Short mmCIF file of C-alpha atoms in Angstrom, two decimals:
data_model
loop_
_atom_site.label_atom_id
_atom_site.label_comp_id
_atom_site.label_asym_id
_atom_site.label_seq_id
_atom_site.Cartn_x
_atom_site.Cartn_y
_atom_site.Cartn_z
CA MET F 1 9.25 -12.11 13.04
CA GLN F 2 5.64 -12.06 11.85
CA ARG F 3 5.27 -10.57 8.40
CA LEU F 4 2.55 -8.32 7.13
CA LYS F 5 -0.11 -10.13 5.11
CA ILE F 6 -2.45 -8.78 2.46
CA GLN F 7 -5.21 -8.07 4.98
CA HIS F 8 -2.73 -6.15 7.13
CA LEU F 9 -1.64 -4.02 4.17
CA ILE F 10 -5.27 -3.29 3.30
CA ALA F 11 -6.03 -2.27 6.90
CA THR F 12 -2.90 -0.10 6.98
CA GLY F 13 -4.01 1.61 3.77
CA ILE F 14 -7.48 2.28 5.15
CA TYR F 15 -6.24 3.81 8.40
CA THR F 16 -3.56 5.80 6.59
CA ALA F 17 -6.29 7.30 4.41
CA LEU F 18 -8.38 8.12 7.49
CA TYR F 19 -5.35 9.73 9.14
CA PHE F 20 -4.68 11.87 6.07
CA ILE F 21 -8.35 12.91 5.82
CA LEU F 22 -8.39 13.98 9.48
CA MET F 23 -5.17 15.92 8.96
CA ALA F 24 -6.70 17.67 5.94
CA LEU F 25 -9.78 18.58 7.99
CA CYS F 26 -7.56 19.99 10.74
CA LEU F 27 -5.72 22.08 8.14
CA LEU F 28 -8.98 23.37 6.68
CA ILE F 29 -10.29 24.43 10.09
CA LEU F 30 -6.98 26.04 11.08
CA ARG F 31 -6.74 27.89 7.76
CA PHE F 32 -10.06 29.62 8.47
CA THR F 33 -9.56 30.17 12.20
CA ILE F 34 -5.89 31.18 12.46
CA PRO F 35 -4.60 32.01 8.96
CA GLY F 36 -0.85 32.46 8.90
CA PHE F 37 -0.36 30.06 11.79
CA HIS F 38 -2.28 27.14 10.31
CA ASN F 39 0.68 25.28 8.82
CA LEU F 40 2.87 25.90 11.86
CA LEU F 41 0.33 24.44 14.30
CA LEU F 42 -1.03 21.71 12.05
CA PRO F 43 1.26 18.92 13.40
CA GLY F 44 0.22 19.60 17.00
CA VAL F 45 -3.48 19.81 16.23
CA THR F 46 -3.31 16.69 14.05
CA ALA F 47 -1.61 14.82 16.91
CA LEU F 48 -4.48 15.86 19.17
CA PHE F 49 -7.15 14.27 16.97
CA THR F 50 -5.57 11.23 15.30
CA GLY F 51 -4.60 9.15 18.33
CA LEU F 52 -7.58 6.82 18.00
CA ILE F 53 -6.68 5.93 14.41
CA TYR F 54 -3.16 5.10 15.58
CA LEU F 55 -4.46 2.86 18.38
CA ILE F 56 -6.85 0.98 16.13
CA LEU F 57 -4.12 0.44 13.52
CA ILE F 58 -1.82 -1.08 16.13
CA ALA F 59 -4.62 -3.23 17.57
CA LYS F 60 -5.71 -4.48 14.16
CA VAL F 61 -2.21 -4.99 12.70
CA GLN F 62 -0.07 -6.16 15.59
CA ARG F 63 3.08 -6.43 13.51
CA PHE F 64 6.18 -4.38 12.83
CA GLY F 65 5.85 -2.47 9.57
CA ALA F 66 2.35 -0.99 9.66
CA ILE F 67 3.45 2.23 11.38
CA SER F 68 6.43 2.54 9.02
CA ILE F 69 4.17 2.15 6.00
CA MET F 70 1.65 4.68 7.29
CA GLY F 71 4.32 7.30 7.98
CA SER F 72 6.07 6.69 4.67
CA VAL F 73 2.84 7.02 2.69
CA ILE F 74 1.98 10.27 4.47
CA GLY F 75 5.46 11.56 3.70
CA LEU F 76 5.10 10.66 0.04
CA LEU F 77 1.69 12.37 -0.02
CA PHE F 78 3.38 15.52 1.26
CA PHE F 79 5.84 15.27 -1.61
CA MET F 80 3.12 14.62 -4.19
CA THR F 81 1.00 17.55 -2.99
CA GLY F 82 3.74 20.08 -3.69
CA HIS F 83 5.63 20.34 -0.43
CA PHE F 84 9.38 20.91 -0.32
CA PRO F 85 11.18 17.84 -1.78
CA LEU F 86 12.82 16.82 1.53
CA ALA F 87 9.58 17.17 3.51
CA PHE F 88 8.90 13.43 3.40
CA LEU F 89 12.14 12.32 5.09
CA PRO F 90 11.22 13.19 8.73
CA ASN F 91 7.94 11.29 8.31
CA ILE F 92 9.73 8.13 7.21
CA VAL F 93 12.42 8.32 9.90
CA ALA F 94 9.92 9.09 12.69
CA ALA F 95 7.59 6.31 11.54
CA ILE F 96 10.34 3.67 11.50
CA LEU F 97 11.53 4.77 14.95
CA ALA F 98 7.94 4.72 16.28
CA ASP F 99 7.48 1.25 14.80
CA PHE F 100 10.63 0.05 16.56
CA ILE F 101 9.51 1.51 19.90
CA GLN F 102 6.06 -0.07 19.57
CA PHE F 103 7.06 -3.57 18.52
CA LYS F 104 10.73 -4.05 19.44
CA THR F 105 10.85 -2.78 23.02
CA ASN F 106 9.58 -4.33 26.23
CA LEU F 107 8.12 -1.21 27.81
CA PRO F 108 4.60 -1.42 29.28
CA ILE F 109 2.08 -1.26 26.44
CA LYS F 110 0.62 2.14 27.33
CA ILE F 111 4.04 3.74 27.84
CA ARG F 112 5.48 2.47 24.59
CA THR F 113 2.32 3.34 22.66
CA MET F 114 2.36 6.86 24.06
CA LEU F 115 6.06 7.21 23.26
CA SER F 116 5.75 5.76 19.77
CA TYR F 117 2.77 8.00 18.96
CA THR F 118 4.66 11.08 20.12
CA VAL F 119 7.66 10.17 17.97
CA PHE F 120 5.38 9.39 15.02
CA SER F 121 3.65 12.77 15.39
CA TYR F 122 6.97 14.60 15.17
CA GLY F 123 7.29 13.28 11.64
CA LEU F 124 4.74 15.90 10.61
CA VAL F 125 7.34 18.65 11.04
CA GLY F 126 8.82 17.56 7.71
CA PRO F 127 7.10 20.26 5.63
CA LEU F 128 7.95 22.90 8.27
CA LEU F 129 11.67 22.36 8.85
CA PRO F 130 12.76 23.96 5.53
CA LEU F 131 11.00 27.17 6.60
CA TRP F 132 13.62 27.59 9.31
CA PHE F 133 16.65 25.66 8.10
CA MET F 134 16.47 25.94 4.30
CA ARG F 135 14.79 29.31 3.98
CA GLN F 136 16.35 30.50 0.72
CA ALA F 137 15.94 27.13 -0.98
CA TYR F 138 12.28 27.15 0.09
CA ILE F 139 11.80 30.66 -1.30
CA ASP F 140 13.47 29.64 -4.57
CA ALA F 141 11.12 26.65 -4.80
CA LEU F 142 8.09 28.90 -4.27
CA LEU F 143 9.31 31.34 -6.93
CA ALA F 144 9.84 28.45 -9.34
CA ARG F 145 6.19 27.49 -8.78
CA GLY F 146 5.10 31.01 -9.73
CA LYS F 147 4.38 32.36 -6.24
CA ASP F 148 4.71 36.14 -5.79
CA GLN F 149 6.41 38.10 -3.01
CA LYS F 150 3.11 38.75 -1.25
CA TYR F 151 2.52 35.00 -0.90
CA ILE F 152 6.10 34.41 0.24
CA HIS F 153 5.75 37.12 2.89
CA PHE F 154 2.52 35.46 4.08
CA VAL F 155 4.26 32.09 4.37
CA PHE F 156 7.21 33.44 6.37
CA GLU F 157 5.44 36.14 8.39
CA HIS F 158 5.26 34.06 11.58
CA VAL F 159 8.35 31.89 11.03
CA THR F 160 10.36 32.89 14.10
CA GLN F 161 12.52 31.05 16.61
CA GLN F 162 9.78 31.44 19.20
CA MET F 163 7.22 29.94 16.83
CA PHE F 164 9.52 27.01 16.13
CA ILE F 165 9.57 26.20 19.85
CA VAL F 166 5.79 26.65 20.06
CA SER F 167 5.31 24.27 17.13
CA LEU F 168 7.46 21.58 18.76
CA LEU F 169 5.74 22.00 22.12
CA ALA F 170 2.33 21.84 20.43
CA ILE F 171 3.24 18.45 18.96
CA PHE F 172 4.37 17.13 22.33
CA ILE F 173 1.29 18.36 24.18
CA GLY F 174 -1.07 17.41 21.36
CA SER F 175 0.30 13.88 21.09
CA ILE F 176 0.20 13.20 24.85
CA VAL F 177 -3.29 14.64 25.37
CA GLY F 178 -4.49 13.07 22.13
CA ILE F 179 -3.28 9.56 22.92
CA LEU F 180 -4.60 9.68 26.50
CA PHE F 181 -8.02 10.70 25.21
CA ALA F 182 -7.75 8.02 22.51
CA PHE F 183 -7.05 5.35 25.17
CA ARG F 184 -10.34 6.22 26.85
CA LEU F 185 -12.28 6.20 23.59
CA TYR F 186 -10.72 2.90 22.57
CA GLN F 187 -11.54 1.19 25.86
CA LYS F 188 -15.11 2.49 25.80
CA HIS F 189 -16.03 1.91 22.16
CA PHE F 190 -13.50 -0.34 20.40
CA ALA F 191 -11.91 -2.74 22.90
CA THR F 192 -14.60 -5.40 22.48
CA ARG F 193 -14.08 -5.37 18.72
CA PHE F 194 -10.29 -5.08 18.42
CA GLY F 195 -9.12 -6.46 21.78
CA GLN F 196 -8.17 -5.27 25.25
CA ILE F 197 -4.53 -4.65 24.38
CA TYR F 198 -4.04 -1.29 26.09
CA GLU F 199 -4.75 -2.32 29.69
#
């Protein structure tokens, strides 16, 4: 198995940073356009706009491990920026699974890339899952951080079973549409530089 070299780790770090910046921009836009729903729809919207970064990372670092590192770093960034302590676990698990699909299966390149990107995108539900499945622990964590009842009500106002389904569907749709659009952008603007690997 080919191992990651220093240049691969540097490239992975660069594209992880770009991914995180795009995600932050998506959050900022959502916060001003649909406050209250912004966190719940962030994974789906992020999946819609980060497909090209994912494709370039795979093209530039054609080795198992890069996707795992990117997902793990994003998960740790969630933890470091004050999210619920277990928020990083889904990111790590989804990233490793996506890495396996991308580099350890024999599916056609476009199919496995689409599948791996969708799985990777579901890792972003990490910060959201405690809202539904660890509600009281999440509230206790907010109170420990000095948040008042008004803020807690704002956080949980739209946390319903229906919204959970919408959030999951948004990730699926966002990742599929996002990666299909990214394929076109890659072929048009980046294939000559990074290689025609998605044909």
